[in-house]
PDB file of C-alpha atoms and ligand atoms in Angstrom:
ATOM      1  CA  UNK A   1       0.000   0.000   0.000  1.00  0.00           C
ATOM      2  CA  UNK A   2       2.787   2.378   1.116  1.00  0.00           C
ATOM      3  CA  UNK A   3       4.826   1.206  -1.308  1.00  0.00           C
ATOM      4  CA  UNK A   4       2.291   1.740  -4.052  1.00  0.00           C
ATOM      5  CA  UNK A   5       1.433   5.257  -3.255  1.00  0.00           C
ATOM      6  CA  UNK A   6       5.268   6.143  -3.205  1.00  0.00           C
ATOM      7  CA  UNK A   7       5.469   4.126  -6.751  1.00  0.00           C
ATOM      8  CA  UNK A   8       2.432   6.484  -7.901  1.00  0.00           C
ATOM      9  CA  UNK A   9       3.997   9.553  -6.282  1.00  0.00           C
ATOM     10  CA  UNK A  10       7.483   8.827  -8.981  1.00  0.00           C
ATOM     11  CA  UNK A  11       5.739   8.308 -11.711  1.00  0.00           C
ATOM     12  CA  UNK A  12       3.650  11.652 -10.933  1.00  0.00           C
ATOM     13  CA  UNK A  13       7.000  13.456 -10.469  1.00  0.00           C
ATOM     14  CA  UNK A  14       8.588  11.127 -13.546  1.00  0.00           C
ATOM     15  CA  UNK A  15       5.583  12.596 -16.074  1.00  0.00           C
ATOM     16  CA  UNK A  16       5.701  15.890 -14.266  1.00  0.00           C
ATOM     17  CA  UNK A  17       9.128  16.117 -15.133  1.00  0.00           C
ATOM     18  CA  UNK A  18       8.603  14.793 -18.841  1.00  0.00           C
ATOM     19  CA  UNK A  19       5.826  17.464 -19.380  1.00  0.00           C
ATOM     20  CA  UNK A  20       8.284  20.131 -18.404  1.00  0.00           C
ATOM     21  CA  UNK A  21      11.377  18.695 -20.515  1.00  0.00           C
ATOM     22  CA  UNK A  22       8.834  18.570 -23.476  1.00  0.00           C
ATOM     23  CA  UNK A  23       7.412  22.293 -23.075  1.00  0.00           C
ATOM     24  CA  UNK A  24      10.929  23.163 -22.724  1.00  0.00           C
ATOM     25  CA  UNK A  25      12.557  21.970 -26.017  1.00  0.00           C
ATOM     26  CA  UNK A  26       8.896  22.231 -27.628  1.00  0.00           C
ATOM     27  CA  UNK A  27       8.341  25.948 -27.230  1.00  0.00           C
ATOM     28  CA  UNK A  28      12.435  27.135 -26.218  1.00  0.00           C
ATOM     29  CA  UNK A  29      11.677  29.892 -29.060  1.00  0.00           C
ATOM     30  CA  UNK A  30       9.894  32.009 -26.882  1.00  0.00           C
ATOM     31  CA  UNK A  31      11.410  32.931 -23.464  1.00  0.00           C
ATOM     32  CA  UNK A  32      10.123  34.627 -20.269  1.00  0.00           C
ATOM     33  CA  UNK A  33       9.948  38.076 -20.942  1.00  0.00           C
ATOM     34  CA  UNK A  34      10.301  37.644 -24.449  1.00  0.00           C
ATOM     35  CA  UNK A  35       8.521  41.261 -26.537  1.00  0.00           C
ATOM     36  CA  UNK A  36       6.228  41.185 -29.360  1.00  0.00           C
ATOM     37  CA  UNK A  37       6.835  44.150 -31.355  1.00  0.00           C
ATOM     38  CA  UNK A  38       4.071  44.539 -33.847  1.00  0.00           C
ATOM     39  CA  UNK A  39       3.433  47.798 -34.761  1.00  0.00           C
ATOM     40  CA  UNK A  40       4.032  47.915 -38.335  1.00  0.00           C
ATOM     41  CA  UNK A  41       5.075  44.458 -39.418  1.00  0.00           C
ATOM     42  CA  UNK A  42       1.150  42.788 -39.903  1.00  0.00           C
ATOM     43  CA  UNK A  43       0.543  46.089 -42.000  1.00  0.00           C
ATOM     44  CA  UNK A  44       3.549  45.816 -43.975  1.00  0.00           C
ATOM     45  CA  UNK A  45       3.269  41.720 -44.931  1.00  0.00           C
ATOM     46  CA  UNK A  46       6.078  40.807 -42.694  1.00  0.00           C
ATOM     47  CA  UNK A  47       5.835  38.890 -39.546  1.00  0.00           C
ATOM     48  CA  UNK A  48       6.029  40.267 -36.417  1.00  0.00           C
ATOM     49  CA  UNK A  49       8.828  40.777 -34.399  1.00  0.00           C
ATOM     50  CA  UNK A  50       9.917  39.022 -31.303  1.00  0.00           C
ATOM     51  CA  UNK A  51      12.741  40.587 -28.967  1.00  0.00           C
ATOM     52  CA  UNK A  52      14.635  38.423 -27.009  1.00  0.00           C
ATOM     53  CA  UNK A  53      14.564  40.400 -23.784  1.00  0.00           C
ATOM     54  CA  UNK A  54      16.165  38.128 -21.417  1.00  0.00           C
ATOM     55  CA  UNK A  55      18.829  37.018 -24.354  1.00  0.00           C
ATOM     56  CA  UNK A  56      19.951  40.291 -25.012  1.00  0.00           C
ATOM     57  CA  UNK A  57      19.447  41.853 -20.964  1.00  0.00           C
ATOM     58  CA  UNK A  58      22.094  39.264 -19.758  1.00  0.00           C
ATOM     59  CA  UNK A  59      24.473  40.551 -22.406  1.00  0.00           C
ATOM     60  CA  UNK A  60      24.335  44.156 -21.769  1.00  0.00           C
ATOM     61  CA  UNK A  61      23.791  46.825 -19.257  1.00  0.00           C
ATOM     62  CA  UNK A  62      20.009  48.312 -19.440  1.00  0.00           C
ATOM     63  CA  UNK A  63      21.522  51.140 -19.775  1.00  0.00           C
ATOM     64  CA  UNK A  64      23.406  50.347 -23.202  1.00  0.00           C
ATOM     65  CA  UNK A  65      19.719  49.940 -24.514  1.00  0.00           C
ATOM     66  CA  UNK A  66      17.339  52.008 -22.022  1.00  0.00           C
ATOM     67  CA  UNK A  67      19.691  55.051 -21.839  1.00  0.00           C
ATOM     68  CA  UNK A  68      22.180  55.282 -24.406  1.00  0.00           C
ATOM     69  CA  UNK A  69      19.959  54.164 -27.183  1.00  0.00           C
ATOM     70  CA  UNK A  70      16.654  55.433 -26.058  1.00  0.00           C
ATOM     71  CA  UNK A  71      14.439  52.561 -26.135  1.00  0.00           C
ATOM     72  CA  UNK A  72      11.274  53.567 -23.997  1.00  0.00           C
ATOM     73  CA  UNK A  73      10.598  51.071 -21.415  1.00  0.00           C
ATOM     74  CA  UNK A  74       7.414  50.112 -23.099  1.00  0.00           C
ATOM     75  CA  UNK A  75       6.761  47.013 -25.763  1.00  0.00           C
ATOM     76  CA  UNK A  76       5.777  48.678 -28.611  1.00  0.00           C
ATOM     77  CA  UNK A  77       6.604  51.701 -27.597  1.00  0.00           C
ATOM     78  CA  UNK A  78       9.135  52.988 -29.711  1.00  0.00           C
ATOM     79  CA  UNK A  79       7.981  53.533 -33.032  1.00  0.00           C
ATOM     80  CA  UNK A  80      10.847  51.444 -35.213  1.00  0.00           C
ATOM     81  CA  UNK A  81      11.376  50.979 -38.774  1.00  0.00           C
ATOM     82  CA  UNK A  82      13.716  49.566 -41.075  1.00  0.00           C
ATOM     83  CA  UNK A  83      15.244  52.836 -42.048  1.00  0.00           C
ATOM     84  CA  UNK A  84      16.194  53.900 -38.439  1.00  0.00           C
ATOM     85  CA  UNK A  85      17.157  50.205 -38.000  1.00  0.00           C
ATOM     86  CA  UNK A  86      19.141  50.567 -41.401  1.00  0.00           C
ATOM     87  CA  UNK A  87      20.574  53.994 -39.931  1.00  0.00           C
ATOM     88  CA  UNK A  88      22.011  52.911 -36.986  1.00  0.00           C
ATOM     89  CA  UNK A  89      19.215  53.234 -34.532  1.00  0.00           C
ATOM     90  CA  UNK A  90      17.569  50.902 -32.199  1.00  0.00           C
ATOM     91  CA  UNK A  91      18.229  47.370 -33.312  1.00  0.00           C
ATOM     92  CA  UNK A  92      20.596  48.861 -35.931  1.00  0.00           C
ATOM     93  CA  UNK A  93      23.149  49.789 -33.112  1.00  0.00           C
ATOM     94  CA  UNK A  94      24.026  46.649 -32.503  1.00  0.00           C
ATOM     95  CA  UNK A  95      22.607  44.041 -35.162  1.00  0.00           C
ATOM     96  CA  UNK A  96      25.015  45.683 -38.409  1.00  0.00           C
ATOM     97  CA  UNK A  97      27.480  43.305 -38.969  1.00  0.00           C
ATOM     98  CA  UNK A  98      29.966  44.335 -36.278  1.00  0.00           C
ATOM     99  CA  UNK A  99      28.315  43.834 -32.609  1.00  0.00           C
ATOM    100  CA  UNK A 100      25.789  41.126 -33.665  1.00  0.00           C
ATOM    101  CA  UNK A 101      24.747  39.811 -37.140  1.00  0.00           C
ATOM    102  CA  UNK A 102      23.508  41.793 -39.632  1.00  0.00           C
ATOM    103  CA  UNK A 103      19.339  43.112 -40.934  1.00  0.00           C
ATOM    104  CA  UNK A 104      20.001  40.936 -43.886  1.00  0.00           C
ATOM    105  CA  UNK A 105      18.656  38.324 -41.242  1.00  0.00           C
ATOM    106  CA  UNK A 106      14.890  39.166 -41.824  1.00  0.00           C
ATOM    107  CA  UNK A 107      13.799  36.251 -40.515  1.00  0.00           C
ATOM    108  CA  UNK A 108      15.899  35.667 -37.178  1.00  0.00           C
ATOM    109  CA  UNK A 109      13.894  39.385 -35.931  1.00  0.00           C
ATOM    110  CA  UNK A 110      10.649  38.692 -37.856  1.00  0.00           C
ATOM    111  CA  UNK A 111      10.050  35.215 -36.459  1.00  0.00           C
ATOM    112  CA  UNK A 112       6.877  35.515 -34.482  1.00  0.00           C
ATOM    113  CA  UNK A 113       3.341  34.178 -36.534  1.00  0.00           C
ATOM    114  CA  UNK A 114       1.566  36.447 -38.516  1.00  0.00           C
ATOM    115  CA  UNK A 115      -1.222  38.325 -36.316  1.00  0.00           C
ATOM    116  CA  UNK A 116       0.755  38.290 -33.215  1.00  0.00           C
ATOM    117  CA  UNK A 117      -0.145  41.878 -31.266  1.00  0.00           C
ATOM    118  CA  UNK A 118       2.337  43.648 -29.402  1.00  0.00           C
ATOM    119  CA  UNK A 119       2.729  42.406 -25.731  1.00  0.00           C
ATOM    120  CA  UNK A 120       5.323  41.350 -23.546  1.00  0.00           C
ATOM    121  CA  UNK A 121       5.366  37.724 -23.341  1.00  0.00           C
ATOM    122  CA  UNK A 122       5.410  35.906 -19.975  1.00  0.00           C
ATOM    123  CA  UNK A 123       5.258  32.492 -20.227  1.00  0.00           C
ATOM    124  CA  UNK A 124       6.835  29.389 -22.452  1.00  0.00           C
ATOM    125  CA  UNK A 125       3.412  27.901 -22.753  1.00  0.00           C
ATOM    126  CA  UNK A 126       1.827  29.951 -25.713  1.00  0.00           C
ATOM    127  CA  UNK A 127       3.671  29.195 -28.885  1.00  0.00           C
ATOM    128  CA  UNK A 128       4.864  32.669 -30.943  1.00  0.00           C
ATOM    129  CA  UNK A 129       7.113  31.649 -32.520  1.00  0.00           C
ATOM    130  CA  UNK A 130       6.375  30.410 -36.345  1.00  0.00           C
ATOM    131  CA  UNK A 131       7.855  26.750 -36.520  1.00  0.00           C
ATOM    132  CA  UNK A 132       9.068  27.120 -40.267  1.00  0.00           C
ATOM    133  CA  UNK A 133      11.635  28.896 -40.910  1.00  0.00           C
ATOM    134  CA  UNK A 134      12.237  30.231 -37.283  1.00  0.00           C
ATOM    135  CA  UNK A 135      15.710  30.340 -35.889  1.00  0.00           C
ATOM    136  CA  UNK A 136      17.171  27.575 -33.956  1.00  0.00           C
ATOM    137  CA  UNK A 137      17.555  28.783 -30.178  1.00  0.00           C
ATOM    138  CA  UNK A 138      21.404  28.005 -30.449  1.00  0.00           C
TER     139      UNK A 138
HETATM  140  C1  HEC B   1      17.573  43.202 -35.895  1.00  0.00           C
HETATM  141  C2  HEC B   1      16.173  42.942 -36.064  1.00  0.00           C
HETATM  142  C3  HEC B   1      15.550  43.121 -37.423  1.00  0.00           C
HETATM  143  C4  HEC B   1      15.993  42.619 -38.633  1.00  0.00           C
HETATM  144  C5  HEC B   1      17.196  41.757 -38.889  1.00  0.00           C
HETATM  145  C6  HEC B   1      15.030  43.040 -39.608  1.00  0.00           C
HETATM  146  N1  HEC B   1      14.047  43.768 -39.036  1.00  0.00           N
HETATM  147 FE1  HEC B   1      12.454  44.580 -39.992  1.00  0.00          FE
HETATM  148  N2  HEC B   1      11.851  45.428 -38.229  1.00  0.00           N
HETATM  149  C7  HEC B   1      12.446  45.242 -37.001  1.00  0.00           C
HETATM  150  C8  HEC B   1      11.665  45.927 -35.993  1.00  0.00           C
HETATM  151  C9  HEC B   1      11.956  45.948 -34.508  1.00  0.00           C
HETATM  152  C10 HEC B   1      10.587  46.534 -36.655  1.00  0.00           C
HETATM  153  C11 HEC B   1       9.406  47.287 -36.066  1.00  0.00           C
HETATM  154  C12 HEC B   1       8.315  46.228 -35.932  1.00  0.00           C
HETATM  155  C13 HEC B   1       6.911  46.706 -35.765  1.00  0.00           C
HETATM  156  O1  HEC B   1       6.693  47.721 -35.123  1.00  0.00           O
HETATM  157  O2  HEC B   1       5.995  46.022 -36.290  1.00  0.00           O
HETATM  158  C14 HEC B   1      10.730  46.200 -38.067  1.00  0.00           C
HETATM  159  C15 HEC B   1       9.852  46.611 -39.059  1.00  0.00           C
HETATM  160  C16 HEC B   1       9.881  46.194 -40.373  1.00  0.00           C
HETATM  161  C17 HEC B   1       8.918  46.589 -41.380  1.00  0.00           C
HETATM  162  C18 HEC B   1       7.743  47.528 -41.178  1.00  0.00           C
HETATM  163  C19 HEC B   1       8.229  48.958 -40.992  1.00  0.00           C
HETATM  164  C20 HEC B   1       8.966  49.479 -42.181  1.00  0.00           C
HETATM  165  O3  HEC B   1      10.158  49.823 -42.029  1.00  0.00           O
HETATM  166  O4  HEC B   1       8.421  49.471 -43.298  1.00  0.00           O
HETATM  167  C21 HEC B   1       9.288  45.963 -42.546  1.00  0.00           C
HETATM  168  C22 HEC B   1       8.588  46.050 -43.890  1.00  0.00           C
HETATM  169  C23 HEC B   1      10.479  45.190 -42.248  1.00  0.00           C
HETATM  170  N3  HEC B   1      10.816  45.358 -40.927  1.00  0.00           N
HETATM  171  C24 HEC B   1      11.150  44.414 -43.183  1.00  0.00           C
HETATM  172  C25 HEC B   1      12.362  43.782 -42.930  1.00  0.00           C
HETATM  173  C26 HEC B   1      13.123  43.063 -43.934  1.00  0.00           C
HETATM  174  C27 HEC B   1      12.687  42.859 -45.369  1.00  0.00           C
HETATM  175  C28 HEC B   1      14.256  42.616 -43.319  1.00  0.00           C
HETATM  176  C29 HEC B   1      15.431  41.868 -43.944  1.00  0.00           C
HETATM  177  C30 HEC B   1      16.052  42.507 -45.068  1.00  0.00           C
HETATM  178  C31 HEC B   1      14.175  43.025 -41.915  1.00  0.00           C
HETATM  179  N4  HEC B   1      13.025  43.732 -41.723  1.00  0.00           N
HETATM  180  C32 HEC B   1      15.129  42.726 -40.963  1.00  0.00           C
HETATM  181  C33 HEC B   1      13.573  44.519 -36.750  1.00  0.00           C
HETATM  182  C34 HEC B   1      14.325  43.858 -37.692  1.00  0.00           C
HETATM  183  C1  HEC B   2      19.660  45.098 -25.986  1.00  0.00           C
HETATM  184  C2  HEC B   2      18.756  46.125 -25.549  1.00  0.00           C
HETATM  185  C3  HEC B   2      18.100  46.026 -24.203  1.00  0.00           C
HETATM  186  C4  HEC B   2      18.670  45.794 -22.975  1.00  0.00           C
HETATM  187  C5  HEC B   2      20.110  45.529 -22.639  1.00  0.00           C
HETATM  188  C6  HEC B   2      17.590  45.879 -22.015  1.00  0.00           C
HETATM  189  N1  HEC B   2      16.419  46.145 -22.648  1.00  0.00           N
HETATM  190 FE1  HEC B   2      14.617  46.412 -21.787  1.00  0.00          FE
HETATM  191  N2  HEC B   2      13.735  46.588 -23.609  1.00  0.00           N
HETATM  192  C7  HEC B   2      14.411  46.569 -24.802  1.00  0.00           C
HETATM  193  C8  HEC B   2      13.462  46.610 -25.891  1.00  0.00           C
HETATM  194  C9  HEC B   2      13.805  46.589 -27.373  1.00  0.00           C
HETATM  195  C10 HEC B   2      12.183  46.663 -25.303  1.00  0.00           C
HETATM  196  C11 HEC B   2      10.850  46.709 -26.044  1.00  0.00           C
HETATM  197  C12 HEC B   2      10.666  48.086 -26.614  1.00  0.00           C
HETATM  198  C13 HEC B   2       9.647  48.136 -27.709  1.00  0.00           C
HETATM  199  O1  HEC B   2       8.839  47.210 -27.840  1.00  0.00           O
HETATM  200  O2  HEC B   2       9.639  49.129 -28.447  1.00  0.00           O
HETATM  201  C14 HEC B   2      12.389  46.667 -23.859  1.00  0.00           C
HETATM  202  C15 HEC B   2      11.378  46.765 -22.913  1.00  0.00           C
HETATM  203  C16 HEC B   2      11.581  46.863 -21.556  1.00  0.00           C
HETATM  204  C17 HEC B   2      10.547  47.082 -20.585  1.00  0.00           C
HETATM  205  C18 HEC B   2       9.071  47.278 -20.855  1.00  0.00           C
HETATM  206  C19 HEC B   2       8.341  45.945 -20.864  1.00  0.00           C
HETATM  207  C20 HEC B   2       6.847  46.200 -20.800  1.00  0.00           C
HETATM  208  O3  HEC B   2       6.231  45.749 -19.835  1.00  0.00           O
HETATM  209  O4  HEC B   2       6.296  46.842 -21.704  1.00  0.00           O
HETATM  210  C21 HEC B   2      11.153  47.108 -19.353  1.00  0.00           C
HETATM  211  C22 HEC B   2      10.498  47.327 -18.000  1.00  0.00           C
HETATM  212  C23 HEC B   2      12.573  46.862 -19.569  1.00  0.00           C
HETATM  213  N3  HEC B   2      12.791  46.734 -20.920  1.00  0.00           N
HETATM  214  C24 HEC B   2      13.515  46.808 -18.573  1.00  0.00           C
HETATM  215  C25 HEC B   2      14.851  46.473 -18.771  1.00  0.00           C
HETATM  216  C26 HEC B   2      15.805  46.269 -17.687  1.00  0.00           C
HETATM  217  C27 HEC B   2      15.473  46.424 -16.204  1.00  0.00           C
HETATM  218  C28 HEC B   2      16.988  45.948 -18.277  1.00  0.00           C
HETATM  219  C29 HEC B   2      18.308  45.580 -17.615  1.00  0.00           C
HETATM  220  C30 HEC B   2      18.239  44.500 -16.645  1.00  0.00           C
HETATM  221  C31 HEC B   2      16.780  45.970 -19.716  1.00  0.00           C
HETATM  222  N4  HEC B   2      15.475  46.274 -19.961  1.00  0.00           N
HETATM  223  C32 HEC B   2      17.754  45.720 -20.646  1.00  0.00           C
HETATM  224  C33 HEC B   2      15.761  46.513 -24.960  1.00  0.00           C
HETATM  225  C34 HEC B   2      16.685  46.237 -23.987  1.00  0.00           C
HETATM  226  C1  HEC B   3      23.158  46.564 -27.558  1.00  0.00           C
HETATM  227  C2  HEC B   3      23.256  45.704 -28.737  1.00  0.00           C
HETATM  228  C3  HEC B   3      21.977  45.088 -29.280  1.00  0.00           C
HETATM  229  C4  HEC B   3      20.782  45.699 -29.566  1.00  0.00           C
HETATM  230  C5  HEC B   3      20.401  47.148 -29.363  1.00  0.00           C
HETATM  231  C6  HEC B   3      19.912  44.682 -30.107  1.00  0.00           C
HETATM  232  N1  HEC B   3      20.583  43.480 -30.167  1.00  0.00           N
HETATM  233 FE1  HEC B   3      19.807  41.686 -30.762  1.00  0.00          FE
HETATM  234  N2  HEC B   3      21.571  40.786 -30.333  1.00  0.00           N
HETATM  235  C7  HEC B   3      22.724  41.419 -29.931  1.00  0.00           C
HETATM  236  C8  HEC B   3      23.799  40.446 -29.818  1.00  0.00           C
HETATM  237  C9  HEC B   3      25.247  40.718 -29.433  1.00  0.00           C
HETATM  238  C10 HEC B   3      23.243  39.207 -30.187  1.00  0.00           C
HETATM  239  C11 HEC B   3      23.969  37.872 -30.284  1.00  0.00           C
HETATM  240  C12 HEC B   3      24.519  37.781 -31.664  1.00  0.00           C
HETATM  241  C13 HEC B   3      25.192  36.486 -31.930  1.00  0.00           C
HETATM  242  O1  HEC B   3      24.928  35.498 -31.233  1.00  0.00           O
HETATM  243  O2  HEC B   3      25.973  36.459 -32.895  1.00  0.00           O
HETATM  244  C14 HEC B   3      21.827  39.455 -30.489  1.00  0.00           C
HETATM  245  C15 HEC B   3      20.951  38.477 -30.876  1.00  0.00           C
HETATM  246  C16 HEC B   3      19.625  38.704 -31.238  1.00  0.00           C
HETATM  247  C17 HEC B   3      18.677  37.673 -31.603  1.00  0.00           C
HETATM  248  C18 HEC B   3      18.957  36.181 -31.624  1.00  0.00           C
HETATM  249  C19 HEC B   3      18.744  35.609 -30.238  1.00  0.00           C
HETATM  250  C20 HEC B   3      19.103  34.157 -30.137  1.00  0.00           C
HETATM  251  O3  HEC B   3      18.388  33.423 -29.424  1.00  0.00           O
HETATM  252  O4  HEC B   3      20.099  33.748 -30.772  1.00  0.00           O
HETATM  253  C21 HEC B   3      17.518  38.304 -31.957  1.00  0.00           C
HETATM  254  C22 HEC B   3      16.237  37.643 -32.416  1.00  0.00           C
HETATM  255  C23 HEC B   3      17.729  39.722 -31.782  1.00  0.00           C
HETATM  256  N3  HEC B   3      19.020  39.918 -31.332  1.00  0.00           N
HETATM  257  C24 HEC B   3      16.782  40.678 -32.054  1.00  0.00           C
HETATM  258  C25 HEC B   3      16.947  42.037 -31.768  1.00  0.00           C
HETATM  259  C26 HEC B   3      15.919  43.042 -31.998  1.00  0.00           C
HETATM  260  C27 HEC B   3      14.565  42.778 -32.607  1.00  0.00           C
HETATM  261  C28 HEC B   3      16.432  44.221 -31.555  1.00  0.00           C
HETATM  262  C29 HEC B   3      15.760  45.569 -31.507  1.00  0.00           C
HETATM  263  C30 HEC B   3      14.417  45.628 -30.910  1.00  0.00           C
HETATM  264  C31 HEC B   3      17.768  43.957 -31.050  1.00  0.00           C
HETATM  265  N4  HEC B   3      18.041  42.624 -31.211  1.00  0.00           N
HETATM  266  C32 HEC B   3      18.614  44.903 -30.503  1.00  0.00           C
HETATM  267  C33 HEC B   3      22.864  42.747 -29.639  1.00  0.00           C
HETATM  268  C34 HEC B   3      21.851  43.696 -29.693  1.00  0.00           C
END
């Protein structure tokens, strides 16, 4: 009797653990605190952008970003394009070729599926990430 209950108890914690493992590689595009920037991109045919927050915030300094190259603390709330981007601004600091890779990479920003809104994304359950053609998370 004992016995069995503690037998039930590791499988619970055995398929517990298996659910987790499988959300995990299953939906590893989209991290806690991951933005959806979708201001433009639905209007313009392109898919929306997601913005690795916690990717990029354990790189740099909030300040680098918050301070030095203005981004408002607000998803969506900086009103980016490709010719700022293109210009040097923004995303353009950093993703030109020298600091990260380059905006040739259309679909390594644009990688969230079409219709996504703007939001900042809190958990790894809801899928945003478009499976085809979406960057690998490594
Ligand atoms: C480093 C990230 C990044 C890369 C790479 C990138 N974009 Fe963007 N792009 C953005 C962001 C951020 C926005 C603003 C999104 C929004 O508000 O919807 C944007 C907006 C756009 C828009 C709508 C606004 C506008 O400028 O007309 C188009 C169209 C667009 N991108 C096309 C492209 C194409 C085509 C490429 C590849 C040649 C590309 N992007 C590469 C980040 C990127
Ligand atoms: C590489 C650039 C970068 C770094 C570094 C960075 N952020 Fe951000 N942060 C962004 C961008 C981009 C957005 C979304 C802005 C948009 O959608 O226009 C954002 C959004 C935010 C938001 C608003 C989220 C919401 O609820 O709307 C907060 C708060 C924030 N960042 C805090 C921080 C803090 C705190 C740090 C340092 C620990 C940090 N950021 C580091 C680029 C950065
Ligand atoms: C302060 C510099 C900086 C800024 C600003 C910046 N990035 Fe990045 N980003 C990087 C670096 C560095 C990498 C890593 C590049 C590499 O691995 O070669 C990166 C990687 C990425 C990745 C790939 C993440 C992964 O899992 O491999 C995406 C997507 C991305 N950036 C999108 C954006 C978007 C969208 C913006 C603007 C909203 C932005 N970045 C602004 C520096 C920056």
């Amino acid at each position: 009797m004992l016995s069995g209950m503690r037998g039930g108890l590791f499988m619970g914690l055995l398929l517990a653990l298996a659910a987790v493992l499988f959300v995990d590689v299953q939906d590893a595009q989209a991290e806690y605190g991951d933005v959806v920037i979708n201001n433009h991109s639905d209007g313009a045919g392109m898919r929306p952008v997601i913005f690795p927050h916690w990717f990029h915030r354990v790189r740099f300094a909030c300040k680098v970003c918050h301070a030095d190259l203005g981004f408002k603390f607000k998803a969506g709330g900086n009103d980016i394009n490709m010719v700022k981007i293109i210009d040097g601004q923004f995303c353009g600091a950093c993703h030109n070729g020298e600091v990260a890779w380059s905006v040739e990479n259309c679909n390594l920003c644009h990688s969230a599926k079409p219709g996504t809104p703007t939001q900042v994304h809190e958990s790894t359950i809801q899928k945003l990430a478009q499976p085809v053609g979406a960057p690998q998370k490594k």
